[in-house]
Short mmCIF file of C-alpha atoms in Angstrom, two decimals:
data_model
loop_
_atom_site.label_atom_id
_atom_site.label_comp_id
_atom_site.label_asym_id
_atom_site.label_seq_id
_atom_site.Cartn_x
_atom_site.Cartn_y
_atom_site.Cartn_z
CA UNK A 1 -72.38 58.86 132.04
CA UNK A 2 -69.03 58.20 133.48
CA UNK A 3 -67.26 54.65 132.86
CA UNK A 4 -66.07 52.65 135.50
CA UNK A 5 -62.63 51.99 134.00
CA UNK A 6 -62.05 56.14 133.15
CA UNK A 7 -62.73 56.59 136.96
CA UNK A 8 -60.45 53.90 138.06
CA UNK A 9 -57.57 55.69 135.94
CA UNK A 10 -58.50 58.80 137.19
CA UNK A 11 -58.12 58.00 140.56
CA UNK A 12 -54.49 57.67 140.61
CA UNK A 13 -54.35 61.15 140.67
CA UNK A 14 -57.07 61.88 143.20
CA UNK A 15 -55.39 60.58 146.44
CA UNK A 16 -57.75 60.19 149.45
CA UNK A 17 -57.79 58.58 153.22
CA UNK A 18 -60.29 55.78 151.41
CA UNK A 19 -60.69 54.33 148.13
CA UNK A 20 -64.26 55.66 148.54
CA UNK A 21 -63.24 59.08 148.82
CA UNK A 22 -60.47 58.39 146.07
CA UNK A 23 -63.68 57.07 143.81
CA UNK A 24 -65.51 60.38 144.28
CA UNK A 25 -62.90 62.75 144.02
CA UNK A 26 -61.97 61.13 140.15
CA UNK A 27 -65.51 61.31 139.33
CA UNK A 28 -65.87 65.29 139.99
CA UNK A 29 -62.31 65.57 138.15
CA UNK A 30 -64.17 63.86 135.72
CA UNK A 31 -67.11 65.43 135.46
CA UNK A 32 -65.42 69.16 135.68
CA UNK A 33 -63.20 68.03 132.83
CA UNK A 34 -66.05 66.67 131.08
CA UNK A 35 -68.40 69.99 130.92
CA UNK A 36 -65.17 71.86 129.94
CA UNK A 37 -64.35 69.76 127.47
CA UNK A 38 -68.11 69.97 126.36
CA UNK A 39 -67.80 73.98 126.26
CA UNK A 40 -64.69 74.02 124.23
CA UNK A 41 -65.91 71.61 121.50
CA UNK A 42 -69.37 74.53 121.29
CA UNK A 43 -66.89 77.67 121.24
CA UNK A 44 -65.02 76.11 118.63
CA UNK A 45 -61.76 75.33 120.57
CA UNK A 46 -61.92 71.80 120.62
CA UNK A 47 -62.49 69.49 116.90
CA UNK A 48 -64.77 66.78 117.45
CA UNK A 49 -63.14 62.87 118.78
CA UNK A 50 -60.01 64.94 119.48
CA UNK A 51 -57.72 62.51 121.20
CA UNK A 52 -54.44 64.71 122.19
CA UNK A 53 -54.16 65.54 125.67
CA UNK A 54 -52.11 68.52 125.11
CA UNK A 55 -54.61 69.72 122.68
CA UNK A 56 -57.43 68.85 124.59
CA UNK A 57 -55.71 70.61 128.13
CA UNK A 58 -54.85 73.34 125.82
CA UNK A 59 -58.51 73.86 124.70
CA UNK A 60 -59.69 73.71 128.68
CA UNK A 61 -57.22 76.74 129.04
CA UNK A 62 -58.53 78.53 126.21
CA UNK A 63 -62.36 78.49 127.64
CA UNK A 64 -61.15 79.25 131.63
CA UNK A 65 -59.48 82.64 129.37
CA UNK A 66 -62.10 83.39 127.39
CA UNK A 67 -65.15 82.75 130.22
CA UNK A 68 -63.32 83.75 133.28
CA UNK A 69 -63.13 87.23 133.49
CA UNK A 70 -61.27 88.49 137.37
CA UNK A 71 -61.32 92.34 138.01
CA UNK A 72 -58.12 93.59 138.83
CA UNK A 73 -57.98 94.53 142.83
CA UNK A 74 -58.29 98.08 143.00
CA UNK A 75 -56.41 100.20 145.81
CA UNK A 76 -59.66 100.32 148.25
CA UNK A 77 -59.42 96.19 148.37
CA UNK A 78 -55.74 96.22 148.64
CA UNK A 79 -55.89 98.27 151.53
CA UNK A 80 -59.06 96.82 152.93
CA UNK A 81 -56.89 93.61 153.00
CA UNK A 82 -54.29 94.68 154.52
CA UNK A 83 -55.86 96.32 157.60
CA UNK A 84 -57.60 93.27 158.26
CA UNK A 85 -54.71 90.87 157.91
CA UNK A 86 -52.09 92.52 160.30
CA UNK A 87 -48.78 90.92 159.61
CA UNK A 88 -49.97 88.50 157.09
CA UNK A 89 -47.30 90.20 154.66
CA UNK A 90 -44.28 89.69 156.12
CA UNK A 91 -40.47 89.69 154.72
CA UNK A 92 -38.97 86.46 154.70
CA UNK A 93 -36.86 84.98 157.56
CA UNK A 94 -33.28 84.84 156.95
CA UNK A 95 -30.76 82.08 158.55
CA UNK A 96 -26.78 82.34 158.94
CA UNK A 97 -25.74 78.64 159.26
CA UNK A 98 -22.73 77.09 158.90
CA UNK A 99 -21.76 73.15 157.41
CA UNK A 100 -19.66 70.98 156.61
CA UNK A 101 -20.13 68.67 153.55
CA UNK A 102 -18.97 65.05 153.19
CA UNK A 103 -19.68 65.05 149.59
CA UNK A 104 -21.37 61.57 147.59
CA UNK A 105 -23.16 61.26 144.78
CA UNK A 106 -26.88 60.22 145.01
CA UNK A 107 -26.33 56.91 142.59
CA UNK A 108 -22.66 55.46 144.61
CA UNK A 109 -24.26 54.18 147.01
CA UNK A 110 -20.77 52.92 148.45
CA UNK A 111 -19.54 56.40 148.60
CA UNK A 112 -22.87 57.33 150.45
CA UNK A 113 -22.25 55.28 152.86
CA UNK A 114 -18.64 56.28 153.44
CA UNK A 115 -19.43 59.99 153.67
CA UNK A 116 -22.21 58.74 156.19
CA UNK A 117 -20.46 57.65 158.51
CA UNK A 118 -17.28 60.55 157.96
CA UNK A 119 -20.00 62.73 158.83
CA UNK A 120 -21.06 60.91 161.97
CA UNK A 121 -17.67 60.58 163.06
CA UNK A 122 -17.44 64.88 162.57
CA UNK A 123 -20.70 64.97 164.50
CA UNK A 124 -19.43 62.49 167.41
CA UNK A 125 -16.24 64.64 167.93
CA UNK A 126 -18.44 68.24 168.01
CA UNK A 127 -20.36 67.10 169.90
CA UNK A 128 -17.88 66.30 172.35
CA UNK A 129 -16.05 69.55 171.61
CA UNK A 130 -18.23 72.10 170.15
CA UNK A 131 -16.07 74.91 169.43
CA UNK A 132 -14.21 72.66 166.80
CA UNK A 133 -16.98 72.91 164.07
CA UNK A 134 -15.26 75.49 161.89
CA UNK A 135 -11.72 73.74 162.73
CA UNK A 136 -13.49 70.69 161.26
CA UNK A 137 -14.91 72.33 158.41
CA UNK A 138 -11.55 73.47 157.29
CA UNK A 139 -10.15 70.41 156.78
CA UNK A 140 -12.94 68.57 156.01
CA UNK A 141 -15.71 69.79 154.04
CA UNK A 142 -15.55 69.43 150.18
CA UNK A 143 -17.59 73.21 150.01
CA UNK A 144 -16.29 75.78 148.93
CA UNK A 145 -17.81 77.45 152.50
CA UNK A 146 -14.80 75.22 153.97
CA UNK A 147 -12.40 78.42 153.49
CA UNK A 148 -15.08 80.34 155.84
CA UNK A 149 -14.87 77.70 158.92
CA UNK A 150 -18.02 76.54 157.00
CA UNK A 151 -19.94 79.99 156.87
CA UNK A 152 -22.92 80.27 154.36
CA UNK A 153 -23.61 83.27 154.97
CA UNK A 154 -27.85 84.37 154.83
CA UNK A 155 -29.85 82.14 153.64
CA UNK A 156 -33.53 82.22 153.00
CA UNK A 157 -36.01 80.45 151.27
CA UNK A 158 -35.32 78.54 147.89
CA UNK A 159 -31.42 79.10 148.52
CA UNK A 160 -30.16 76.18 148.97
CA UNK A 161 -31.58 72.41 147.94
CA UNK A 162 -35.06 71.45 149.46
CA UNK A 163 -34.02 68.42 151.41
CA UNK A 164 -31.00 70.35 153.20
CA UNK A 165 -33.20 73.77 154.04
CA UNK A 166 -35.80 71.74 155.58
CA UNK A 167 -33.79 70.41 158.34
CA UNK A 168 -32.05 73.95 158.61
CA UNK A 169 -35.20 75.57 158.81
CA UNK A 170 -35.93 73.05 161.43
CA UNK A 171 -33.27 74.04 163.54
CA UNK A 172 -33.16 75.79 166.54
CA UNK A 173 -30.60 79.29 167.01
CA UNK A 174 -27.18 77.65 168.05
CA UNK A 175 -28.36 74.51 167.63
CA UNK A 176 -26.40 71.87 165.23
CA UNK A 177 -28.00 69.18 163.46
CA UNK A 178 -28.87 66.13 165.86
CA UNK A 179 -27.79 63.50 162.59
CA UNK A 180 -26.01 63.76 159.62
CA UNK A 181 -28.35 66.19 156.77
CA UNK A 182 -28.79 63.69 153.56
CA UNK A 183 -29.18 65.65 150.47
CA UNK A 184 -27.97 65.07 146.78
CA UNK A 185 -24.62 66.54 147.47
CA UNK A 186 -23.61 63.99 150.38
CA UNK A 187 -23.92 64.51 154.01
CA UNK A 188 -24.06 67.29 156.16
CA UNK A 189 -23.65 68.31 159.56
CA UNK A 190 -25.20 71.85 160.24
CA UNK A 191 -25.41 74.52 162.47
CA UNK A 192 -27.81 77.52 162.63
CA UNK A 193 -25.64 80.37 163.70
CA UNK A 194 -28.63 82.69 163.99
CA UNK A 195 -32.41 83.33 162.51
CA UNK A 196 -33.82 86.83 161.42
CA UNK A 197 -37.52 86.72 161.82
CA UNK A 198 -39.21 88.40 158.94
CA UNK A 199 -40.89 91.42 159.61
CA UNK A 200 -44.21 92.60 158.34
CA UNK A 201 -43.90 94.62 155.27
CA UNK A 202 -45.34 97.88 154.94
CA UNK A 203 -48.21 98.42 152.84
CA UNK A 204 -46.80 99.87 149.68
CA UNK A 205 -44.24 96.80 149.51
CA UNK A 206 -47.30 94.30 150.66
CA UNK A 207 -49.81 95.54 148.21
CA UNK A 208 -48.55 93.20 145.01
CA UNK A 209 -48.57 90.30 147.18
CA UNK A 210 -52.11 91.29 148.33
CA UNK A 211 -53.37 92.09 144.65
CA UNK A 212 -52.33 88.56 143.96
CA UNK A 213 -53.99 87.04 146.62
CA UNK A 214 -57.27 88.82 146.25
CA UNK A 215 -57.15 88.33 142.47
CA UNK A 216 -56.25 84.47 143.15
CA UNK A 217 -59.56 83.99 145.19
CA UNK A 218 -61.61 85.88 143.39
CA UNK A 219 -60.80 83.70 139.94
CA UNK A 220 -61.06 80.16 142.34
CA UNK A 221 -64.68 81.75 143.18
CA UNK A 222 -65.10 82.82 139.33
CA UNK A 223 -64.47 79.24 138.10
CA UNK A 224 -66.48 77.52 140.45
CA UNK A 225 -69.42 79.67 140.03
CA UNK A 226 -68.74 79.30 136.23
CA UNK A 227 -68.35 75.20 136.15
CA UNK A 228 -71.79 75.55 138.89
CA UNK A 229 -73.53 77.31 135.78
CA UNK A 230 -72.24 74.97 133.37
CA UNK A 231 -73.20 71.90 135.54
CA UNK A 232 -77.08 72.96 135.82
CA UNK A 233 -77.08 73.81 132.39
CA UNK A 234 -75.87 70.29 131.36
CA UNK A 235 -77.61 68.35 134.21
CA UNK A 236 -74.68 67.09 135.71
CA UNK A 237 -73.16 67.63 139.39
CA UNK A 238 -69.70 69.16 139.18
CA UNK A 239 -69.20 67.83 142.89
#
């Protein structure tokens, strides 16, 4: 039986549209958690009134590894997959962007707002005169890019901080930022120079991506198959 107050706790980390939903999402953490825990303490992974949570995590790892066994995709489902997935595989897309950086740290907040409004001026003035980004970038930018007229040269994915590739990402080719970019560096007004679209891969470079992704599903259908059987056994309702 499940106390109240261990669901309330648990619920924190089971967000939800309602608290009702909320409720019943931290009970089947619960539960799950529970019948592991259970399992571990009858293999021998887990001592009796252990109170640790890394010990107790750690023991929940040990049965999924021990229980859980995922065969390896072979070559026929690799290729199965990827005829029936056309493109899913694709290389990723590359951007060449230019900026300029008004640089402030994230805790001065006086200096934020300075290089705020710097970089709203910047943006004012190319937007009036467009062709004076990189002029602007020379002179202004604290980045090193600020020797290149503000170049950054490709970028893809994971190269540069989340909060600034977002709004790059975002942006349309030869179109510059419509505000200033906040990110932990300062301000920054952007431009996206020009956007490679990935291409699909061809098999032979797609087929560790697939394995992964069959070998991903298959364990997600292992371990709720596995915490099914456990439920039944125990009498409980994994959700």
């Amino acid at each position: 039986m499940l106390e109240e107050s261990a669901i309330a706790a648990e619920m924190q980390y089971a967000p939800a549209g309602t608290r009702d939903d909320a409720y019943l999402a931290a009970a089947r953490a619960l539960t799950v958690r529970r019948l592991l825990e259970d399992r571990a303490r009858a293999l021998g992974f887990l001592a009796e009134g252990e109170t640790d949570e890394a010990t107790r995590v750690a023991a929940i790892e040990t049965v999924l590894e021990a229980e859980i066994d995922v065969p390896a995709a072979d070559e026929a489902a690799c290729r199965t997959w990827y005829d029936a997935h056309p493109g899913a595989i694709r290389a990723p897309d590359l951007l060449e962007a230019s900026h300029i950086l008004f640089a402030a740290a994230p805790d001065d907040p006086p200096a934020r707002a300075a290089a705020l409004a710097e970089a709203s001026a910047a943006l004012a003035e190319i937007e009036r005169a467009p062709a004076k980004f990189e002029e602007i970038a020379r002179t202004r930018s604290a980045c090193p890019s600020a020797s290149n007229g503000g170049a950054l040269g490709q970028i893809g994915r994971g190269d540069t901080v989340p909060e600034f590739e977002t709004y790059l990402f975002a942006l349309d080719e030869g179109e510059i930022c419509a505000a200033p970019i906040p990110s932990r560096y300062g301000y920054h007004v952007a431009k996206l120079v020009h956007r490679a679209q990935g291409r699909p891969l061809p098999y032979t470079a797609a087929r560790a991506a697939i394995a992964r992704r069959i070998e991903d599903r298959r364990y997600r259908e292992a371990v709720s198959g596995y915490l099914r059987d456990l439920a039944a056994r125990a009498g409980a309702d994994p959700g």
